[in-house]
Every structure is written in C-alpha cells, then in structure tokens.
Coordinates of N, CA and C in Angstrom, one line a residue:
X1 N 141.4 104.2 81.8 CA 140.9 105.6 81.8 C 139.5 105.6 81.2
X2 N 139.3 104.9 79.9 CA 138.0 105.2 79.1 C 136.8 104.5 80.7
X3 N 137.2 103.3 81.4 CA 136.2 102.9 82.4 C 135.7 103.6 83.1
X4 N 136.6 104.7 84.0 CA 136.4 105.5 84.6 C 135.7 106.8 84.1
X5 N 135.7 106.9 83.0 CA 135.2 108.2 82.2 C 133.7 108.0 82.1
X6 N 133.4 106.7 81.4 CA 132.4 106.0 81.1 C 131.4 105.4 83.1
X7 N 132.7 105.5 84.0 CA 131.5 105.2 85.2 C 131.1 106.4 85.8
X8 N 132.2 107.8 85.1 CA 131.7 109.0 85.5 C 130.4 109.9 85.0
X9 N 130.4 109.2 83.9 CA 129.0 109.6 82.7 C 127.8 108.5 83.3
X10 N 128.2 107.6 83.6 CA 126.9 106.5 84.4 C 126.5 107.4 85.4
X11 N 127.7 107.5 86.4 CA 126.8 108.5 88.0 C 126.3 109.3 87.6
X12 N 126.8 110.8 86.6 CA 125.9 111.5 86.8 C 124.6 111.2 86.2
X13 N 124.2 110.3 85.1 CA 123.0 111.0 84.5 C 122.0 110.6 85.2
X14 N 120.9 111.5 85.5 CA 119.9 111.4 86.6 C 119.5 109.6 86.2
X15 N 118.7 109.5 87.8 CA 118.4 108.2 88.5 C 116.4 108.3 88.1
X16 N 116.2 107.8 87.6 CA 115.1 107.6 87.0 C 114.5 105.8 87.2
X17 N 113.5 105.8 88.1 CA 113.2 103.9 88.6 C 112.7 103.5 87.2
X18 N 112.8 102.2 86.5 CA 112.3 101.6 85.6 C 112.3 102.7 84.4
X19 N 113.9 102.5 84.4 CA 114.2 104.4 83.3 C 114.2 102.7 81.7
X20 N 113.2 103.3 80.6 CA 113.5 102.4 79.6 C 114.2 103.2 79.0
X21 N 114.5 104.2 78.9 CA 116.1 104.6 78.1 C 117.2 103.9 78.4
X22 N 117.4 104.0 79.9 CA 118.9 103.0 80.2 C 118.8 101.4 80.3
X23 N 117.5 101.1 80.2 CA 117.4 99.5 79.8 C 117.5 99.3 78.3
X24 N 117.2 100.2 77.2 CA 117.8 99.9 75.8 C 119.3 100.1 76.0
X25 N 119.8 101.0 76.9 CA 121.1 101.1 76.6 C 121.7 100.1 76.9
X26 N 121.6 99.1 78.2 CA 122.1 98.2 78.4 C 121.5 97.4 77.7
X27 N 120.7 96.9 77.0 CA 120.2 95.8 76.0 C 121.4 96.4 74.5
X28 N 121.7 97.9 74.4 CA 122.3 97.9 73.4 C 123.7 97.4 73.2
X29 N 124.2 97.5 74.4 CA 125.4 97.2 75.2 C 125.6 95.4 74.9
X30 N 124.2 95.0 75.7 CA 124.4 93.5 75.5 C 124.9 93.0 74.0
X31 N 123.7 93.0 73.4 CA 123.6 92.8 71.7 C 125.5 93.4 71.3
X32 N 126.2 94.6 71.3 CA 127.1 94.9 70.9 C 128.5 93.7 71.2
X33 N 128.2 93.4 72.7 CA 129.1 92.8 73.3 C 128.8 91.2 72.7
X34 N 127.8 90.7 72.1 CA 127.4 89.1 71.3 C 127.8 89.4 70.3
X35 N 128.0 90.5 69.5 CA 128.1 90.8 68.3 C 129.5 90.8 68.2
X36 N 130.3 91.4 69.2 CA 132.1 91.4 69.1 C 132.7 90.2 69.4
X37 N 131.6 89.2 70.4 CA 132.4 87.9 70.9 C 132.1 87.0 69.9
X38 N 130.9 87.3 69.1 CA 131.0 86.3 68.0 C 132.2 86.7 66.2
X39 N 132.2 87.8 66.2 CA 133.1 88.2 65.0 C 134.7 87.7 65.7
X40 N 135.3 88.0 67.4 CA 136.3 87.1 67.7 C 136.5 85.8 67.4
X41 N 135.2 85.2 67.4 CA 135.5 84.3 67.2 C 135.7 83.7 66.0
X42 N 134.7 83.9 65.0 CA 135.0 84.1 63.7 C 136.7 84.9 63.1
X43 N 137.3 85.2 63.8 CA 138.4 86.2 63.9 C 139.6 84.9 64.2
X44 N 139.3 83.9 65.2 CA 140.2 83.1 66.0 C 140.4 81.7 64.6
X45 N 139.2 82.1 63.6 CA 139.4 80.9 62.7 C 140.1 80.8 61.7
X46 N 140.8 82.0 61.7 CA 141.0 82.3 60.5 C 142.5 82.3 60.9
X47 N 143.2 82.3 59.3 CA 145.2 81.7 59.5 C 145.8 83.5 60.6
X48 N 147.0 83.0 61.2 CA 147.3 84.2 62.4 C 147.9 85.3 61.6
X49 N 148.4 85.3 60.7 CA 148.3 86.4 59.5 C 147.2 87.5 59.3
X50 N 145.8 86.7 59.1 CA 144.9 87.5 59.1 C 143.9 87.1 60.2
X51 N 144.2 86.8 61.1 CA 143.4 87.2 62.7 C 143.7 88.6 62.9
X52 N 144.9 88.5 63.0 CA 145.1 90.3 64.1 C 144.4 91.5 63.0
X53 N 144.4 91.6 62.3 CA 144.0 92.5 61.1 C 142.3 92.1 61.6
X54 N 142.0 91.0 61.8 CA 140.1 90.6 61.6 C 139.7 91.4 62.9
X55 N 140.7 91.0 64.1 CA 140.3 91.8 65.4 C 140.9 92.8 65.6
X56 N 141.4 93.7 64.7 CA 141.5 95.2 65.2 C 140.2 95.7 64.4
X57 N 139.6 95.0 63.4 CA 138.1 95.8 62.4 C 137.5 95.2 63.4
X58 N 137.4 94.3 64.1 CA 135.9 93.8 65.0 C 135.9 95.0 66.1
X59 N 137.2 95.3 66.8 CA 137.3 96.3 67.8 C 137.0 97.3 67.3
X60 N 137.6 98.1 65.8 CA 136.8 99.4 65.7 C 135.1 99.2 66.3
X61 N 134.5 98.0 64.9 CA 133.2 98.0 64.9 C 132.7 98.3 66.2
X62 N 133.1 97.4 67.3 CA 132.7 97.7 68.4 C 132.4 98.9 69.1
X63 N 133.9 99.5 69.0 CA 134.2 101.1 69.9 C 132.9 101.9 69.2
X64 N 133.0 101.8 67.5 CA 131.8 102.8 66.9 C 130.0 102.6 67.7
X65 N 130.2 101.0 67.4 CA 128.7 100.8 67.9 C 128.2 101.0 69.8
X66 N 129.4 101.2 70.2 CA 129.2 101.7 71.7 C 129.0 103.5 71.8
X67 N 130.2 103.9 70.8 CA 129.9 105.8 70.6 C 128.3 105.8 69.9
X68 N 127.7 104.9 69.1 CA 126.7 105.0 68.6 C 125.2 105.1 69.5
X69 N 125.9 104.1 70.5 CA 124.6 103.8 71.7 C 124.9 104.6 72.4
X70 N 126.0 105.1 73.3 CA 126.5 106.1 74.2 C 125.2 107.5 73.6
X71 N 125.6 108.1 72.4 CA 125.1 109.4 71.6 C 123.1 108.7 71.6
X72 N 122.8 107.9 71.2 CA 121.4 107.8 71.4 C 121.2 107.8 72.8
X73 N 121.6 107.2 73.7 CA 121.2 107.3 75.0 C 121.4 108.8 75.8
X74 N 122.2 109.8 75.3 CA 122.6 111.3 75.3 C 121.6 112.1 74.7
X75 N 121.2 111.5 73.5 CA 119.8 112.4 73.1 C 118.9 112.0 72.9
X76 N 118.4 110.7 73.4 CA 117.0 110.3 74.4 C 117.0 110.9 75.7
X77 N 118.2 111.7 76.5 CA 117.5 112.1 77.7 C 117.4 113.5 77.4
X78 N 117.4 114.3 76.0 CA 116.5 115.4 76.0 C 115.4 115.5 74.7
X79 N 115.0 114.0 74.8 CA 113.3 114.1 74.3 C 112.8 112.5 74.9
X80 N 113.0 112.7 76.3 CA 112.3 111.4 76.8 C 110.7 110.8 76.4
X81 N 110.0 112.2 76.5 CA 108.8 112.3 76.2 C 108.1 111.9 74.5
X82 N 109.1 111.8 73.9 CA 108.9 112.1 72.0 C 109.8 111.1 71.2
X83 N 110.6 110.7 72.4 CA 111.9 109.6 71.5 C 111.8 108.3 72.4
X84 N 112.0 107.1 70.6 CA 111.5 105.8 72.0 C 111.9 104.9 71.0
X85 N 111.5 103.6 70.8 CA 112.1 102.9 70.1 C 110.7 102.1 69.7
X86 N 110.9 101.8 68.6 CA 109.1 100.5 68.1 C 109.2 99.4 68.4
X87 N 108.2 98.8 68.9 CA 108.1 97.7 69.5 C 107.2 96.5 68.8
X88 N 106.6 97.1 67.9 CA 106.2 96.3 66.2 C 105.2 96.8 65.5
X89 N 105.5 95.9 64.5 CA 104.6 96.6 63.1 C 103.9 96.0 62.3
X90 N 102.4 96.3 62.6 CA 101.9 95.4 61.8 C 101.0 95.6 61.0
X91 N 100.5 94.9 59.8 CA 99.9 95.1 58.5 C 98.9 94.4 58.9
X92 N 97.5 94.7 58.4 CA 96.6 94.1 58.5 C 94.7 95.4 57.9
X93 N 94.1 94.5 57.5 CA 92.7 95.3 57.2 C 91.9 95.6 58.8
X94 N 91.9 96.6 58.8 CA 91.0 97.6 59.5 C 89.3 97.5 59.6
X95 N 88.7 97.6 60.8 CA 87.5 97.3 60.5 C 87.3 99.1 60.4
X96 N 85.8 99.1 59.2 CA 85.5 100.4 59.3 C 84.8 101.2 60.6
X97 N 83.6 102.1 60.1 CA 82.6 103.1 61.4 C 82.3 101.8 61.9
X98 N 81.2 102.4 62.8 CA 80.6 101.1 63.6 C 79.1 100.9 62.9
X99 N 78.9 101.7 62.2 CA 77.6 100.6 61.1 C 76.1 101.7 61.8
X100 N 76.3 102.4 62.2 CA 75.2 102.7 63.6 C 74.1 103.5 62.2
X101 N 74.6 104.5 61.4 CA 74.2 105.3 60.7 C 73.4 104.4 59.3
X102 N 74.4 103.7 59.2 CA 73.7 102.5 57.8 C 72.1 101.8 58.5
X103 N 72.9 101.3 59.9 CA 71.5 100.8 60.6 C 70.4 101.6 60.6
X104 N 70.6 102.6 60.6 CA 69.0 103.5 60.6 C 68.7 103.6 59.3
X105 N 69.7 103.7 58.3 CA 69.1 103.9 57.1 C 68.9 102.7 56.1
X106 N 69.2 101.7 56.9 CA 68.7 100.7 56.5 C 67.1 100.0 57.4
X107 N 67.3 100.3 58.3 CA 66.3 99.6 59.1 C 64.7 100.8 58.5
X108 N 65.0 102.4 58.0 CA 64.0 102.7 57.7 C 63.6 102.6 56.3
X109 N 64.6 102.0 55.7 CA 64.6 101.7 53.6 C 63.8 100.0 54.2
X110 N 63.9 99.3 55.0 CA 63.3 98.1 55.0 C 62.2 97.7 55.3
X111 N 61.8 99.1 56.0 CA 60.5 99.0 56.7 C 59.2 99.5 55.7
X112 N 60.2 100.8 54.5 CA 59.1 101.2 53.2 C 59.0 100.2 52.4
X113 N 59.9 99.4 52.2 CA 60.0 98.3 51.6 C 59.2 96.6 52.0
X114 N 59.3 97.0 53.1 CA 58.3 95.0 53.5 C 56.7 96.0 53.7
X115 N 57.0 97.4 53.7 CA 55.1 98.0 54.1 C 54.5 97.8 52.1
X116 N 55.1 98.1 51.5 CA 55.3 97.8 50.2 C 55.0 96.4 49.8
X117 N 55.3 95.9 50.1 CA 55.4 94.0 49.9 C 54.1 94.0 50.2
X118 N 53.9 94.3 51.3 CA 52.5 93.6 52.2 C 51.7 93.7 51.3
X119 N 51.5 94.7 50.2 CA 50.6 95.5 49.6 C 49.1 95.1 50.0
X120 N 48.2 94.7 49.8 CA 46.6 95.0 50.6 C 46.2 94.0 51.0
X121 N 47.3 93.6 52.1 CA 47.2 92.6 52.8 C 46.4 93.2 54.4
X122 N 45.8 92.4 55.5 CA 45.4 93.2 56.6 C 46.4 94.0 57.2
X123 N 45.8 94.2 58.1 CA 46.6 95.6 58.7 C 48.0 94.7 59.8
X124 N 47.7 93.5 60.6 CA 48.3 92.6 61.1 C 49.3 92.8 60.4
X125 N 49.3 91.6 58.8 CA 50.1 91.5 58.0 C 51.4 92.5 57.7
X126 N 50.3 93.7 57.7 CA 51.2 94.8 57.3 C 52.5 95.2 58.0
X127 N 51.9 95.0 59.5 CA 52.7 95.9 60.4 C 54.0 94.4 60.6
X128 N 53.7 93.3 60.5 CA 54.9 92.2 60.4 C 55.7 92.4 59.4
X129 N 55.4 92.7 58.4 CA 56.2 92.9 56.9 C 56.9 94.4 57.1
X130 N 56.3 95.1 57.5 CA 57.2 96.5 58.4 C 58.3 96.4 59.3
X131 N 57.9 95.3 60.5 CA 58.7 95.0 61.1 C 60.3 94.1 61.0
X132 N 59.6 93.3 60.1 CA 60.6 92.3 59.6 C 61.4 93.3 58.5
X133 N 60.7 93.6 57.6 CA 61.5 94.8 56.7 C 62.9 95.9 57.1
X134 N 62.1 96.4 58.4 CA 62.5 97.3 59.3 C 64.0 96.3 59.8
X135 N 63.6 95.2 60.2 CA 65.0 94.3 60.8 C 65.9 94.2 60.2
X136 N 65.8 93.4 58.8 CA 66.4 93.1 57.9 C 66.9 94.0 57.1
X137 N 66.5 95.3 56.7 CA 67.4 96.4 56.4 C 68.3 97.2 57.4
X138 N 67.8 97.3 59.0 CA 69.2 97.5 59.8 C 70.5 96.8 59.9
X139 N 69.7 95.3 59.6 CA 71.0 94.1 60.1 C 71.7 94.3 58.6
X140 N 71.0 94.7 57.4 CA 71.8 95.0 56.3 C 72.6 96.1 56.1
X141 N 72.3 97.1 56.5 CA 72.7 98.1 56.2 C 73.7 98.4 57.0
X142 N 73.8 98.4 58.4 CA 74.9 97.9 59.3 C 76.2 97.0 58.6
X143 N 75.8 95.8 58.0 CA 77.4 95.7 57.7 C 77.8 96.1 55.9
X144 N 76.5 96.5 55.6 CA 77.1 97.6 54.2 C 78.0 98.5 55.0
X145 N 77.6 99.4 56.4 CA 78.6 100.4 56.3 C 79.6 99.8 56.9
X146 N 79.7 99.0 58.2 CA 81.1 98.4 58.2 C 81.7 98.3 57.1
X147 N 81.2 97.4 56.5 CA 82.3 96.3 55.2 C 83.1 97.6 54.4
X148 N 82.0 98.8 54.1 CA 82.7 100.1 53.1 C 83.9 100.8 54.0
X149 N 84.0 100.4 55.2 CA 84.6 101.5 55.7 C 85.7 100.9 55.8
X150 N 86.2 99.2 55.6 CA 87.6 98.5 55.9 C 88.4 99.4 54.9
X151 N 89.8 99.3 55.9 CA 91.1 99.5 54.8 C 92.3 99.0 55.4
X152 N 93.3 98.9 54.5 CA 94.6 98.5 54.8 C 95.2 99.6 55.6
X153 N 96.2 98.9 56.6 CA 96.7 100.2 57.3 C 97.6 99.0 58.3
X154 N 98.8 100.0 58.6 CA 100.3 99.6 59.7 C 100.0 100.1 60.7
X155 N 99.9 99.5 61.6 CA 100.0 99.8 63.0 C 100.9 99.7 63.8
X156 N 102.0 100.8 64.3 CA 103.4 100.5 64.7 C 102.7 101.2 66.1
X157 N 103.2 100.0 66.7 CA 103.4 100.0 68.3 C 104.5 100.6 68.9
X158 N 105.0 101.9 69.8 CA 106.4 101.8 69.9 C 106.3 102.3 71.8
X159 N 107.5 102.5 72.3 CA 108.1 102.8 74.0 C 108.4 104.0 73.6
X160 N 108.2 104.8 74.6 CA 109.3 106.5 75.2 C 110.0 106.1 75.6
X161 N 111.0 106.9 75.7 CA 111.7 106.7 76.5 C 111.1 107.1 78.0
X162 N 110.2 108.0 78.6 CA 109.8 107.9 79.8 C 108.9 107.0 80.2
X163 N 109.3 105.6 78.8 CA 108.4 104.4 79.9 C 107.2 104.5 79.1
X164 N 105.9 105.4 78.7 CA 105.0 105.8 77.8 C 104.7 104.7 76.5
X165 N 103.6 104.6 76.2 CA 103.6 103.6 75.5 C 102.6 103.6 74.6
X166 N 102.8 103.6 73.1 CA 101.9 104.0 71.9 C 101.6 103.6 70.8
X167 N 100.3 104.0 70.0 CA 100.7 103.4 68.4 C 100.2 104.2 67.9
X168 N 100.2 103.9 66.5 CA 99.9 104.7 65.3 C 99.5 104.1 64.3
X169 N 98.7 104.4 63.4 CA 98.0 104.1 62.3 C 98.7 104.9 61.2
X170 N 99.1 104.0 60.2 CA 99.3 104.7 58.8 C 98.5 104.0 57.6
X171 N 98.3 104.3 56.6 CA 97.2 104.0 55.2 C 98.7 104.0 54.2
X172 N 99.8 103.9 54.5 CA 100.9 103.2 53.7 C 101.9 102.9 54.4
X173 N 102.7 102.0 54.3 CA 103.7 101.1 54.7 C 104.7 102.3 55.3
X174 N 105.2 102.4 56.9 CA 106.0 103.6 57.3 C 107.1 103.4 57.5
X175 N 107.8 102.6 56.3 CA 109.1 102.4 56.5 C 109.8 102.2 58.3
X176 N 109.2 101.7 58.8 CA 109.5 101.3 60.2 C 110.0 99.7 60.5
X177 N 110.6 99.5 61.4 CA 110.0 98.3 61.6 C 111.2 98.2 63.4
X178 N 110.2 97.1 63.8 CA 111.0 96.7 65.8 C 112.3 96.9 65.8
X179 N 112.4 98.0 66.8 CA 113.4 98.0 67.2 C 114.4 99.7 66.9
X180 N 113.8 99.9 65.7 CA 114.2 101.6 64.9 C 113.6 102.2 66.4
X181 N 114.9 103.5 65.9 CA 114.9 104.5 66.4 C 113.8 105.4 66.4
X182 N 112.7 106.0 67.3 CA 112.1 106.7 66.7 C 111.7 108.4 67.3
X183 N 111.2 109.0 66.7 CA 110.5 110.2 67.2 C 109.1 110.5 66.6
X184 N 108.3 111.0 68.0 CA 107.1 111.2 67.6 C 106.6 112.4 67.6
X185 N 106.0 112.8 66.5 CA 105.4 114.1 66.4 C 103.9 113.9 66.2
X186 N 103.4 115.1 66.5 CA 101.7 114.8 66.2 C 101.1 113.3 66.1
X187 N 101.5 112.9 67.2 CA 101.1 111.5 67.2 C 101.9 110.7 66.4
X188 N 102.5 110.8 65.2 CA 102.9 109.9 64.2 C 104.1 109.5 64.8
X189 N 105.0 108.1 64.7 CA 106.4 108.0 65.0 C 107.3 108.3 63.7
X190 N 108.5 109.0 63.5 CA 109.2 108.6 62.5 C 110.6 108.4 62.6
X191 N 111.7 107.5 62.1 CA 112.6 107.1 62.2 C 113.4 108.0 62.5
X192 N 114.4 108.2 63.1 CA 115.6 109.3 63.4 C 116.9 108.6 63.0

C-alpha cells in the first residue's frame, strides 16, 4: 500500500525537465538507502538476539529519514525560487576596490613630488622627474588602495531549487556548510 501511495504522490507533482528539486530527492533517497544497507549490515554481525532489535532501529531510522526527504521535497515545491541546497563554502581573503581612485591620488602626489626633486634643474629634467613621479605614485597608490581594501569573508555557493544558481558573501563564518538546507532572502542563504 505505502508503494502505491508514494507512486501516487510521484504522478502527481508537476513534471518539471532537469527539475533539481527531484534530483536531490532522489540523491536523498540514494544516500538513505547506503545508509540502511550499511547499518543491515552492521545489524547481520551482531549475536541473533540482538540483530532483530538492531534492524527494527535501522528501519525506524530509515522510514524517519524518507518522511524527512519526502517533507523537504513538499516544501521546496512552494519556494522553488528561494529554497535550494549549498553547494560550498569557502574561506578565503578578498581582494579590495580596484585601486582606480588611489591611482589618481597617487599618480598626482608623485608628480608634486619628483617636480619637487627636480628642484632647479632644466626644464627637460623637470618635466621627467614629473613624469616618473607622476608613475610611480599611481603604480603606488593603486596597490595602497587595493591592499587596504582586502578582507576575510565566506563565500557559500548554493542551487534553487528552480535549477538557479548563486552565492553570497559574508564578513563572518555563516554557519553553513555543502549540502544544508537552505533559504534565501535578500540575497543572503540561511539554513532552514
């Protein structure tokens, strides 16, 4: 009876091509079903006293972690768009701005600066010591402001369920990690 109930709940829910909600479900399905064949077996080693007792808790486990995937795959199809699962997480330093603004304010601090140098040298002189000034404070000042602007930050990659595909930046660790359940709001994912 439960098969037929369960292939009645398969027909109906809408037919969606390359639906990644019902490919987690059957990936959740797989994983459940390695998970019960291996606790059997672990189950079959044990004295026959305490087998039958090991495999009626492997079978709860099971029945639970199928109602468990059954109910997520029920309320992933009314937030296909917002509910999805992460696909990874990772830590790492951030490069900062792109330097564009340092470069001018550097390239024109380098230029008062080598016209300065030159001091009453010819006019040639001058305008090379401007030039070169002028360089060597953009090429400076450029990665003064990159370098100021690095920071640490998580980058969790995650799936919609409509297939959709995204990440997010956080400036502290988001309790996430591959594979969680998630929902996204204002851009951000967070665990469900």
């Amino acid at each position: 009876m439960k098969s037929a109930s369960l292939l009645a709940l398969t027909l109906s829910l809408p037919a969606f091509a390359n639906d990644v909600l019902l490919d987690f479900y059957k990936l959740d399905k797989e994983q459940i079903a390695d998970q019960y064949k291996r606790a059997i077996q672990a189950c079959n080693s044990k004295p026959a006293k305490d087998a039958t007792a090991c495999k009626t808790t492997a079978d709860q486990h099971r029945q639970q972690a199928l109602h468990t995937a059954s109910a997520e795959r029920d309320h992933g199809l009314g937030c296909r768009s917002s509910c999805g699962r992460v696909d990874a997480v990772k830590h790492g330093e951030v490069a900062g701005k792109d330097g564009t603004a340092g470069a001018v304010v550097g390239g024109v601090a380098g230029a008062v600066v080598g016209r300065q140098l030159a001091g009453d040298s010819s006019a040639s002189t001058k305008n090379v010591a401007t030039a070169a000034g002028a360089i060597g404070g953009a090429l400076l000042g450029k990665k003064i402001a990159e370098d100021s602007g690095k920071h640490q930050a998580w980058t969790v990659s995650y799936t919609l369920y409509d297939g959709n595909k995204g990440s997010a930046e956080f400036a502290k660790e988001p309790g996430l990690k591959a594979g969680d359940k998630i929902e996204v709001k204002g851009g951000k994912p967070s665990k469900r």
